[in-house]
Amino acid sequence: SQVDITDKDQLRVNSWLEPVENLVKGQQIYLQIELATSLKWQGGTTIDHVEIKDAIVLQRENFSVNSVRNEDGKSWLIQLWTLVIYPQTIGDFYLPEIAVNVAIADDDGNKSAGQMKTPKLGFSVLANADIDKAEWVATPNFSIEESFDHSLEDIKAGDAIARTLVFNAKDLPAMMLPSMPLEQLPGIATYSQPPKLVDKVNRGDYLAQRTEVHTYVIETPGDYLLPEQIYYWWNTQTKSLEKVVLPEYKLHIPSTGILSA
């Protein structure tokens, strides 16, 4: 005989958002989906693709956190699934019911598979006067490592200088990290490698990295300025706007007076 997949006394579904207050554009929001059965899981739980207007939704982990809970005199097997939402605008957001495909079995081995729907949810992203005037990322941790493969003190025409920037942040996907704006400098040719984007999960932390390499080829003598750059980030822990500043660099390329062939 079939087990009734919709019997609430044997299968329950719940969902909630964390955090839900003081949200800013681009901030990571956890969508938690909890499944519970008083029977046995048969494996193969899947969550249908979720789409929300003006938001990026990712299922970054393909497994659940499993536990056991005693409730109402029964032992419940729990699966906790986590998705992440990154709102891209301010305003109100509405999550539809999300279909979760599950399979269970009773003590006699009778199996049943079917679909459960999560409750509808919503959240609001507020405008923030501190940050709406600048491009920024929302993260508890943001840093930039910068290096040159050549001393900027002793440069001559014909030299090539590689500049590497590594952007690191937590709790956002690498595709949302900023990029370095490139100035057109007459007398210097600039070549860029495609950026390298890396997403990692480390003990539940989502770590994002973007690496850019730009090569400046000095074509003519003169004085050049690589301008200062400011990258803003909203610290989701302290609820404050912070910035990383890359200094300006002045390049002096002397005229040798000798024409090379």
Tab-separated table of C-alpha atoms in Angstrom:
chain	number	residue	atom	x	y	z
A	1	SER	CA	0.000	0.000	0.000
A	2	GLN	CA	1.071	3.585	-0.620
A	3	VAL	CA	2.033	5.958	2.158
A	4	ASP	CA	0.055	9.200	1.940
A	5	ILE	CA	2.778	11.752	1.188
A	6	THR	CA	0.509	14.621	2.233
A	7	ASP	CA	-0.344	13.210	5.671
A	8	LYS	CA	0.802	16.056	7.910
A	9	ASP	CA	1.268	13.628	10.765
A	10	GLN	CA	4.022	11.891	8.826
A	11	LEU	CA	5.580	14.657	6.777
A	12	ARG	CA	5.990	18.354	7.512
A	13	VAL	CA	7.608	21.242	5.677
A	14	ASN	CA	8.543	24.661	6.990
A	15	SER	CA	10.641	27.546	5.676
A	16	TRP	CA	11.984	30.845	6.984
A	17	LEU	CA	14.449	33.620	6.155
A	18	GLU	CA	17.544	34.769	8.073
A	19	PRO	CA	18.067	37.672	8.574
A	20	VAL	CA	14.792	39.494	7.924
A	21	GLU	CA	15.441	42.999	9.294
A	22	ASN	CA	17.543	45.964	8.152
A	23	LEU	CA	18.340	44.303	4.828
A	24	VAL	CA	20.340	46.126	2.176
A	25	LYS	CA	20.688	45.574	-1.550
A	26	GLY	CA	23.047	42.704	-2.364
A	27	GLN	CA	23.051	41.270	1.159
A	28	GLN	CA	23.023	37.502	1.541
A	29	ILE	CA	19.764	36.148	2.977
A	30	TYR	CA	19.481	32.508	3.980
A	31	LEU	CA	16.349	30.699	2.852
A	32	GLN	CA	16.012	27.707	5.172
A	33	ILE	CA	13.737	24.821	4.205
A	34	GLU	CA	13.089	22.220	6.895
A	35	LEU	CA	11.574	18.856	6.061
A	36	ALA	CA	10.525	16.444	8.790
A	37	THR	CA	9.160	12.906	8.642
A	38	SER	CA	8.115	10.471	11.345
A	39	LEU	CA	8.847	7.666	8.867
A	40	LYS	CA	12.118	7.119	6.961
A	41	TRP	CA	13.730	9.090	4.155
A	42	GLN	CA	14.296	7.256	0.901
A	43	GLY	CA	16.873	9.750	-0.370
A	44	GLY	CA	16.625	11.758	-3.535
A	45	THR	CA	15.168	14.934	-2.016
A	46	THR	CA	15.354	17.760	-4.550
A	47	ILE	CA	14.251	21.377	-4.524
A	48	ASP	CA	12.775	22.853	-7.686
A	49	HIS	CA	14.539	25.873	-9.190
A	50	VAL	CA	13.491	29.103	-7.463
A	51	GLU	CA	13.149	32.397	-9.310
A	52	ILE	CA	12.491	35.747	-7.654
A	53	LYS	CA	12.199	38.973	-9.628
A	54	ASP	CA	15.219	41.278	-9.146
A	55	ALA	CA	17.089	38.745	-7.016
A	56	ILE	CA	19.748	36.084	-7.488
A	57	VAL	CA	18.820	32.752	-5.856
A	58	LEU	CA	21.449	30.043	-5.478
A	59	GLN	CA	21.438	26.552	-4.026
A	60	ARG	CA	25.134	26.518	-3.159
A	61	GLU	CA	25.106	23.173	-1.363
A	62	ASN	CA	23.642	19.987	-2.788
A	63	PHE	CA	23.103	18.311	0.554
A	64	SER	CA	21.075	18.893	3.697
A	65	VAL	CA	22.029	19.021	7.366
A	66	ASN	CA	20.331	16.001	8.948
A	67	SER	CA	19.208	15.600	12.537
A	68	VAL	CA	16.664	13.853	14.772
A	69	ARG	CA	14.079	15.616	16.936
A	70	ASN	CA	11.558	14.269	19.440
A	71	GLU	CA	8.238	16.036	19.258
A	72	ASP	CA	4.617	15.085	20.011
A	73	GLY	CA	5.829	11.753	21.376
A	74	LYS	CA	7.372	10.874	18.016
A	75	SER	CA	10.874	10.775	16.648
A	76	TRP	CA	11.210	13.017	13.584
A	77	LEU	CA	13.979	12.817	11.009
A	78	ILE	CA	14.905	16.332	9.932
A	79	GLN	CA	16.472	17.597	6.704
A	80	LEU	CA	17.537	21.263	6.695
A	81	TRP	CA	18.242	22.689	3.260
A	82	THR	CA	19.791	26.114	2.714
A	83	LEU	CA	19.425	28.388	-0.307
A	84	VAL	CA	20.786	31.918	-0.519
A	85	ILE	CA	19.086	35.028	-1.921
A	86	TYR	CA	20.818	38.226	-3.062
A	87	PRO	CA	18.304	41.042	-3.702
A	88	GLN	CA	19.537	43.343	-6.478
A	89	THR	CA	17.233	46.308	-5.853
A	90	ILE	CA	15.411	47.998	-2.993
A	91	GLY	CA	11.726	47.279	-2.394
A	92	ASP	CA	9.456	44.404	-1.363
A	93	PHE	CA	10.201	40.839	-2.416
A	94	TYR	CA	7.821	37.903	-2.493
A	95	LEU	CA	8.865	34.260	-2.509
A	96	PRO	CA	6.489	31.850	-4.175
A	97	GLU	CA	5.670	28.442	-2.776
A	98	ILE	CA	8.688	26.260	-3.488
A	99	ALA	CA	8.190	22.679	-4.622
A	100	VAL	CA	10.243	20.085	-2.752
A	101	ASN	CA	10.338	16.528	-4.095
A	102	VAL	CA	10.635	13.890	-1.379
A	103	ALA	CA	10.443	10.141	-0.939
A	104	ILE	CA	9.630	8.311	2.317
A	105	ALA	CA	8.994	4.774	3.490
A	106	ASP	CA	7.157	3.288	6.472
A	107	ASP	CA	8.381	0.511	8.754
A	108	ASP	CA	6.930	-2.123	6.428
A	109	GLY	CA	8.930	-0.788	3.494
A	110	ASN	CA	5.981	0.797	1.733
A	111	LYS	CA	7.422	3.685	-0.275
A	112	SER	CA	5.888	6.879	-1.493
A	113	ALA	CA	7.236	9.854	-3.420
A	114	GLY	CA	5.628	13.184	-4.020
A	115	GLN	CA	5.875	16.935	-3.828
A	116	MET	CA	5.523	19.293	-0.869
A	117	LYS	CA	5.161	23.080	-1.099
A	118	THR	CA	6.820	25.531	1.277
A	119	PRO	CA	4.851	28.448	2.723
A	120	LYS	CA	4.993	31.780	0.894
A	121	LEU	CA	7.453	34.287	2.360
A	122	GLY	CA	8.419	37.910	1.844
A	123	PHE	CA	11.003	40.468	2.852
A	124	SER	CA	11.816	44.138	2.297
A	125	VAL	CA	15.050	45.829	1.261
A	126	LEU	CA	15.217	49.407	2.453
A	127	ALA	CA	16.868	52.389	0.836
A	128	ASN	CA	19.961	53.505	2.707
A	129	ALA	CA	21.176	57.087	2.329
A	130	ASP	CA	24.710	56.073	3.337
A	131	ILE	CA	25.219	53.690	0.490
A	132	ASP	CA	22.828	54.469	-2.325
A	133	LYS	CA	25.210	57.049	-3.769
A	134	ALA	CA	28.012	54.587	-4.506
A	135	GLU	CA	28.567	51.159	-5.991
A	136	TRP	CA	29.235	48.737	-3.154
A	137	VAL	CA	29.017	45.132	-2.015
A	138	ALA	CA	27.297	43.888	1.147
A	139	THR	CA	29.516	41.499	3.092
A	140	PRO	CA	30.917	40.934	6.590
A	141	ASN	CA	34.440	40.928	5.177
A	142	PHE	CA	36.023	42.560	2.101
A	143	SER	CA	39.660	43.010	1.111
A	144	ILE	CA	41.833	43.689	-1.927
A	145	GLU	CA	45.370	42.476	-2.445
A	146	GLU	CA	47.375	44.386	-5.056
A	147	SER	CA	50.821	43.682	-6.497
A	148	PHE	CA	53.070	44.704	-9.405
A	149	ASP	CA	55.636	42.400	-10.980
A	150	HIS	CA	57.991	45.307	-11.704
A	151	SER	CA	59.362	48.184	-9.643
A	152	LEU	CA	57.537	51.420	-10.518
A	153	GLU	CA	60.689	53.422	-9.781
A	154	ASP	CA	62.829	52.377	-12.707
A	155	ILE	CA	60.733	52.099	-15.849
A	156	LYS	CA	61.729	52.745	-19.413
A	157	ALA	CA	59.885	52.783	-22.718
A	158	GLY	CA	59.229	49.264	-23.918
A	159	ASP	CA	58.752	47.822	-20.422
A	160	ALA	CA	55.689	45.736	-19.554
A	161	ILE	CA	54.286	45.905	-16.018
A	162	ALA	CA	51.745	43.348	-14.792
A	163	ARG	CA	49.355	44.522	-12.094
A	164	THR	CA	47.414	41.869	-10.157
A	165	LEU	CA	44.360	42.575	-8.005
A	166	VAL	CA	42.715	39.932	-5.859
A	167	PHE	CA	39.283	40.838	-4.449
A	168	ASN	CA	38.103	38.704	-1.515
A	169	ALA	CA	34.721	38.736	0.222
A	170	LYS	CA	32.488	36.560	2.349
A	171	ASP	CA	28.811	35.693	1.919
A	172	LEU	CA	28.420	36.622	-1.715
A	173	PRO	CA	29.111	34.954	-5.068
A	174	ALA	CA	32.256	35.923	-6.963
A	175	MET	CA	30.162	37.243	-9.847
A	176	MET	CA	28.997	40.083	-7.549
A	177	LEU	CA	32.509	41.289	-6.665
A	178	PRO	CA	33.587	44.650	-8.118
A	179	SER	CA	35.995	45.039	-11.012
A	180	MET	CA	38.786	47.524	-11.516
A	181	PRO	CA	37.921	50.404	-13.876
A	182	LEU	CA	40.694	50.871	-16.438
A	183	GLU	CA	41.841	54.313	-17.503
A	184	GLN	CA	42.829	54.903	-21.114
A	185	LEU	CA	46.317	56.396	-20.924
A	186	PRO	CA	47.724	57.675	-24.251
A	187	GLY	CA	51.301	56.412	-24.425
A	188	ILE	CA	50.552	53.233	-22.469
A	189	ALA	CA	48.873	50.181	-23.970
A	190	THR	CA	46.806	48.129	-21.508
A	191	TYR	CA	46.045	44.432	-21.912
A	192	SER	CA	43.762	42.528	-19.548
A	193	GLN	CA	43.399	38.821	-18.928
A	194	PRO	CA	39.871	37.485	-18.438
A	195	PRO	CA	39.047	37.714	-14.704
A	196	LYS	CA	39.264	34.500	-12.704
A	197	LEU	CA	36.251	33.935	-10.429
A	198	VAL	CA	36.363	31.383	-7.617
A	199	ASP	CA	33.588	30.418	-5.179
A	200	LYS	CA	34.394	28.258	-2.170
A	201	VAL	CA	32.486	26.903	0.816
A	202	ASN	CA	34.497	26.558	4.019
A	203	ARG	CA	32.684	25.305	7.138
A	204	GLY	CA	29.452	26.947	6.065
A	205	ASP	CA	31.113	30.216	5.048
A	206	TYR	CA	30.753	31.261	1.412
A	207	LEU	CA	34.011	32.768	0.177
A	208	ALA	CA	34.341	34.640	-3.111
A	209	GLN	CA	37.483	35.646	-4.967
A	210	ARG	CA	38.047	37.604	-8.165
A	211	THR	CA	41.539	37.875	-9.660
A	212	GLU	CA	42.366	40.411	-12.370
A	213	VAL	CA	45.690	40.818	-14.179
A	214	HIS	CA	46.297	43.973	-16.251
A	215	THR	CA	49.515	44.559	-18.156
A	216	TYR	CA	50.712	48.079	-18.953
A	217	VAL	CA	53.104	48.312	-21.904
A	218	ILE	CA	55.005	51.619	-21.857
A	219	GLU	CA	55.073	52.946	-25.427
A	220	THR	CA	56.369	56.508	-25.057
A	221	PRO	CA	58.366	58.426	-22.426
A	222	GLY	CA	56.514	60.873	-20.187
A	223	ASP	CA	54.765	61.203	-16.853
A	224	TYR	CA	51.695	59.084	-16.188
A	225	LEU	CA	49.209	58.716	-13.353
A	226	LEU	CA	47.440	55.514	-12.396
A	227	PRO	CA	44.583	57.084	-10.395
A	228	GLU	CA	43.483	56.323	-6.859
A	229	GLN	CA	40.587	53.888	-6.636
A	230	ILE	CA	37.954	53.619	-3.930
A	231	TYR	CA	35.871	50.485	-3.376
A	232	TYR	CA	32.930	50.767	-0.986
A	233	TRP	CA	31.439	47.928	1.012
A	234	TRP	CA	28.563	47.711	3.451
A	235	ASN	CA	29.712	45.812	6.534
A	236	THR	CA	26.742	43.565	7.329
A	237	GLN	CA	28.060	42.938	10.852
A	238	THR	CA	28.612	46.540	11.968
A	239	LYS	CA	25.880	47.955	9.659
A	240	SER	CA	28.253	50.639	8.424
A	241	LEU	CA	29.761	51.768	5.136
A	242	GLU	CA	33.473	51.085	4.783
A	243	LYS	CA	35.946	51.533	1.951
A	244	VAL	CA	39.183	50.116	0.603
A	245	VAL	CA	41.430	52.678	-1.082
A	246	LEU	CA	44.092	51.742	-3.627
A	247	PRO	CA	46.608	54.591	-3.862
A	248	GLU	CA	47.502	56.488	-7.013
A	249	TYR	CA	50.791	55.639	-8.719
A	250	LYS	CA	52.933	58.143	-10.594
A	251	LEU	CA	55.085	56.744	-13.383
A	252	HIS	CA	58.041	58.700	-14.762
A	253	ILE	CA	59.434	57.289	-17.991
A	254	PRO	CA	62.553	59.203	-18.959
A	255	SER	CA	63.377	60.090	-22.536
A	256	THR	CA	66.580	58.301	-23.476
A	257	GLY	CA	67.315	60.440	-26.519
A	258	ILE	CA	68.200	57.247	-28.414
A	259	LEU	CA	65.862	55.974	-31.074
A	260	SER	CA	65.746	52.193	-31.132
A	261	ALA	CA	65.064	50.306	-34.304
